[in-house]
Amino acid sequence: MATEILSGKVHVNTTINGESTDFLAEPRESLLEVLRETLGLTGAKEGCNDGNCGACNVIMDGRLVNSCCVLAVEASGADVTTIEGIAGPSGLHPLQEKFLEHAALQCGVCTPGFLVSAKAMLDENPNPTEDEVRWWLAGNLCRCTGYDKIVRAVLDAAASMRGEG
């Protein structure tokens, strides 16, 4: 829990990508601002800054959230996973591999949000249908490419993660 206020800022202790993390945040600062500007985790992108595009998605306590809509102080005591925490020590996550194989990206601004969203979905449902993938990713916007390659990459990653491919 955020407990101490120092010169207008609140001390926050949280876990980000598996590591205990402390930072100071102004009570009005979003989690996205702190991730990018204070902690240097620039994978989450600011697209709309009002929760409509999904570019800033992170997983907080097992739940997909728009980090632009979460106050940084709300992350106190939470477990946060950003795009930087998706790959493991042995290499890329299967979702990242399949996005590359399927060319499911163009400019890359929306890609981290799609990957985090897809991971949250597969953590909850490792065997989604195409309709379920499309529904789950409906909160992520891409202006460069069609969504078909993204959906195919997620379905292929799910199959691979289940040992089917």
Short mmCIF file of C-alpha atoms in Angstrom, two decimals:
data_model
loop_
_atom_site.label_atom_id
_atom_site.label_comp_id
_atom_site.label_asym_id
_atom_site.label_seq_id
_atom_site.Cartn_x
_atom_site.Cartn_y
_atom_site.Cartn_z
CA MET A 1 0.00 0.00 0.00
CA ALA A 2 1.23 3.49 -0.79
CA THR A 3 1.98 4.83 2.66
CA GLU A 4 4.36 7.73 2.69
CA ILE A 5 4.00 11.11 1.04
CA LEU A 6 7.28 12.89 0.33
CA SER A 7 7.17 16.43 -1.05
CA GLY A 8 3.86 15.85 -2.80
CA LYS A 9 4.83 12.42 -4.11
CA VAL A 10 3.71 9.04 -2.86
CA HIS A 11 6.13 6.17 -2.25
CA VAL A 12 4.92 3.07 -4.09
CA ASN A 13 6.25 -0.47 -3.74
CA THR A 14 5.12 -2.91 -6.38
CA THR A 15 6.36 -5.84 -8.44
CA ILE A 16 7.02 -5.15 -12.10
CA ASN A 17 8.00 -8.00 -14.40
CA GLY A 18 8.84 -10.16 -11.41
CA GLU A 19 11.10 -7.63 -9.68
CA SER A 20 10.28 -5.66 -6.55
CA THR A 21 10.17 -2.01 -7.57
CA ASP A 22 9.93 1.23 -5.61
CA PHE A 23 9.16 4.62 -7.07
CA LEU A 24 7.78 8.01 -6.14
CA ALA A 25 4.70 9.21 -7.98
CA GLU A 26 2.50 12.24 -7.89
CA PRO A 27 -1.02 11.20 -6.88
CA ARG A 28 -2.35 12.25 -10.32
CA GLU A 29 0.27 10.38 -12.39
CA SER A 30 -0.88 7.43 -14.44
CA LEU A 31 0.84 4.08 -14.31
CA LEU A 32 1.74 4.60 -17.98
CA GLU A 33 3.55 7.85 -17.19
CA VAL A 34 5.55 6.24 -14.39
CA LEU A 35 6.40 3.14 -16.44
CA ARG A 36 7.69 5.22 -19.34
CA GLU A 37 9.13 8.35 -17.71
CA THR A 38 10.27 7.20 -14.28
CA LEU A 39 11.12 3.54 -14.79
CA GLY A 40 12.26 3.65 -18.43
CA LEU A 41 9.89 0.86 -19.50
CA THR A 42 8.87 2.37 -22.82
CA GLY A 43 7.20 -0.69 -24.37
CA ALA A 44 3.72 0.43 -23.36
CA LYS A 45 2.76 3.24 -25.71
CA GLU A 46 0.56 6.28 -25.24
CA GLY A 47 -1.96 6.15 -28.02
CA CYS A 48 -5.20 7.77 -26.94
CA ASN A 49 -4.56 8.36 -23.21
CA ASP A 50 -8.21 7.57 -22.44
CA GLY A 51 -8.40 3.77 -22.51
CA ASN A 52 -9.71 3.29 -26.04
CA CYS A 53 -6.75 2.02 -28.07
CA GLY A 54 -4.99 -0.67 -25.97
CA ALA A 55 -1.47 0.50 -26.85
CA CYS A 56 -0.63 0.89 -23.15
CA ASN A 57 -2.04 -2.43 -21.93
CA VAL A 58 -0.36 -4.18 -19.01
CA ILE A 59 -1.38 -7.10 -16.83
CA MET A 60 -1.99 -6.06 -13.23
CA ASP A 61 -2.72 -8.79 -10.70
CA GLY A 62 -3.70 -11.13 -13.53
CA ARG A 63 -6.09 -8.65 -15.12
CA LEU A 64 -5.62 -6.75 -18.36
CA VAL A 65 -5.70 -2.97 -17.76
CA ASN A 66 -5.07 0.20 -19.72
CA SER A 67 -2.13 1.70 -17.85
CA CYS A 68 -3.18 5.18 -18.97
CA CYS A 69 -6.35 4.79 -16.89
CA VAL A 70 -4.70 3.42 -13.73
CA LEU A 71 -3.13 5.77 -11.25
CA ALA A 72 0.44 4.76 -10.43
CA VAL A 73 -0.39 4.75 -6.73
CA GLU A 74 -3.02 2.08 -7.42
CA ALA A 75 -0.19 -0.27 -8.40
CA SER A 76 1.03 -0.31 -4.81
CA GLY A 77 1.40 -3.95 -3.76
CA ALA A 78 0.32 -5.17 -7.19
CA ASP A 79 2.03 -7.54 -9.60
CA VAL A 80 2.43 -5.77 -12.96
CA THR A 81 3.59 -7.36 -16.22
CA THR A 82 4.55 -5.12 -19.13
CA ILE A 83 5.65 -6.10 -22.62
CA GLU A 84 9.24 -6.06 -21.30
CA GLY A 85 8.31 -8.94 -18.99
CA ILE A 86 6.72 -11.19 -21.63
CA ALA A 87 9.90 -12.76 -23.06
CA GLY A 88 11.79 -15.17 -20.84
CA PRO A 89 15.49 -15.76 -20.27
CA SER A 90 15.47 -18.44 -22.96
CA GLY A 91 14.14 -16.10 -25.64
CA LEU A 92 10.96 -14.71 -27.10
CA HIS A 93 7.54 -15.75 -25.88
CA PRO A 94 5.67 -17.92 -28.43
CA LEU A 95 3.32 -14.99 -29.08
CA GLN A 96 6.27 -12.80 -30.03
CA GLU A 97 7.67 -15.53 -32.28
CA LYS A 98 4.35 -16.02 -34.05
CA PHE A 99 3.82 -12.27 -34.53
CA LEU A 100 7.15 -12.23 -36.36
CA GLU A 101 6.40 -15.39 -38.38
CA HIS A 102 2.97 -14.12 -39.44
CA ALA A 103 4.16 -10.54 -40.09
CA ALA A 104 1.45 -9.43 -37.66
CA LEU A 105 2.86 -5.94 -37.25
CA GLN A 106 3.79 -2.92 -39.28
CA CYS A 107 4.79 0.29 -37.53
CA GLY A 108 4.87 -1.44 -34.13
CA VAL A 109 3.12 1.19 -32.00
CA CYS A 110 0.16 -1.08 -31.23
CA THR A 111 2.13 -4.34 -31.13
CA PRO A 112 3.08 -4.33 -27.43
CA GLY A 113 -0.56 -3.78 -26.46
CA PHE A 114 -1.72 -6.61 -28.72
CA LEU A 115 0.93 -8.95 -27.31
CA VAL A 116 0.08 -8.15 -23.68
CA SER A 117 -3.65 -8.51 -24.41
CA ALA A 118 -3.13 -11.82 -26.16
CA LYS A 119 -0.99 -13.11 -23.29
CA ALA A 120 -3.68 -12.15 -20.77
CA MET A 121 -6.25 -13.99 -22.89
CA LEU A 122 -4.13 -17.13 -23.28
CA ASP A 123 -3.36 -17.13 -19.54
CA GLU A 124 -7.12 -17.30 -18.99
CA ASN A 125 -8.09 -19.41 -22.01
CA PRO A 126 -5.29 -21.44 -23.64
CA ASN A 127 -7.58 -22.79 -26.37
CA PRO A 128 -9.58 -19.84 -27.76
CA THR A 129 -11.71 -19.90 -30.87
CA GLU A 130 -11.15 -17.32 -33.59
CA ASP A 131 -14.24 -15.42 -32.42
CA GLU A 132 -12.92 -15.37 -28.84
CA VAL A 133 -9.56 -13.99 -30.01
CA ARG A 134 -11.27 -11.29 -32.07
CA TRP A 135 -13.57 -10.38 -29.15
CA TRP A 136 -10.68 -10.26 -26.65
CA LEU A 137 -8.53 -8.08 -28.91
CA ALA A 138 -11.39 -5.72 -29.82
CA GLY A 139 -10.01 -3.15 -27.38
CA ASN A 140 -6.76 -2.86 -29.35
CA LEU A 141 -6.63 -0.56 -32.33
CA CYS A 142 -4.22 -0.73 -35.25
CA ARG A 143 -4.15 1.86 -37.99
CA CYS A 144 -1.55 0.17 -40.22
CA THR A 145 -2.64 -3.38 -40.91
CA GLY A 146 -5.65 -5.62 -40.94
CA TYR A 147 -6.31 -7.71 -37.90
CA ASP A 148 -6.31 -11.07 -39.66
CA LYS A 149 -2.55 -11.64 -39.37
CA ILE A 150 -2.69 -10.73 -35.68
CA VAL A 151 -5.56 -13.17 -35.04
CA ARG A 152 -3.76 -15.93 -36.98
CA ALA A 153 -0.56 -15.31 -35.01
CA VAL A 154 -2.42 -15.57 -31.68
CA LEU A 155 -4.20 -18.78 -32.71
CA ASP A 156 -0.91 -20.26 -33.93
CA ALA A 157 0.84 -19.27 -30.68
CA ALA A 158 -1.98 -20.83 -28.64
CA ALA A 159 -1.62 -24.10 -30.56
CA SER A 160 2.16 -24.00 -30.15
CA MET A 161 1.85 -23.35 -26.41
CA ARG A 162 -0.48 -26.37 -26.13
CA GLY A 163 2.17 -28.48 -27.91
CA GLU A 164 0.15 -28.80 -31.12
CA GLY A 165 2.49 -27.13 -33.52
#
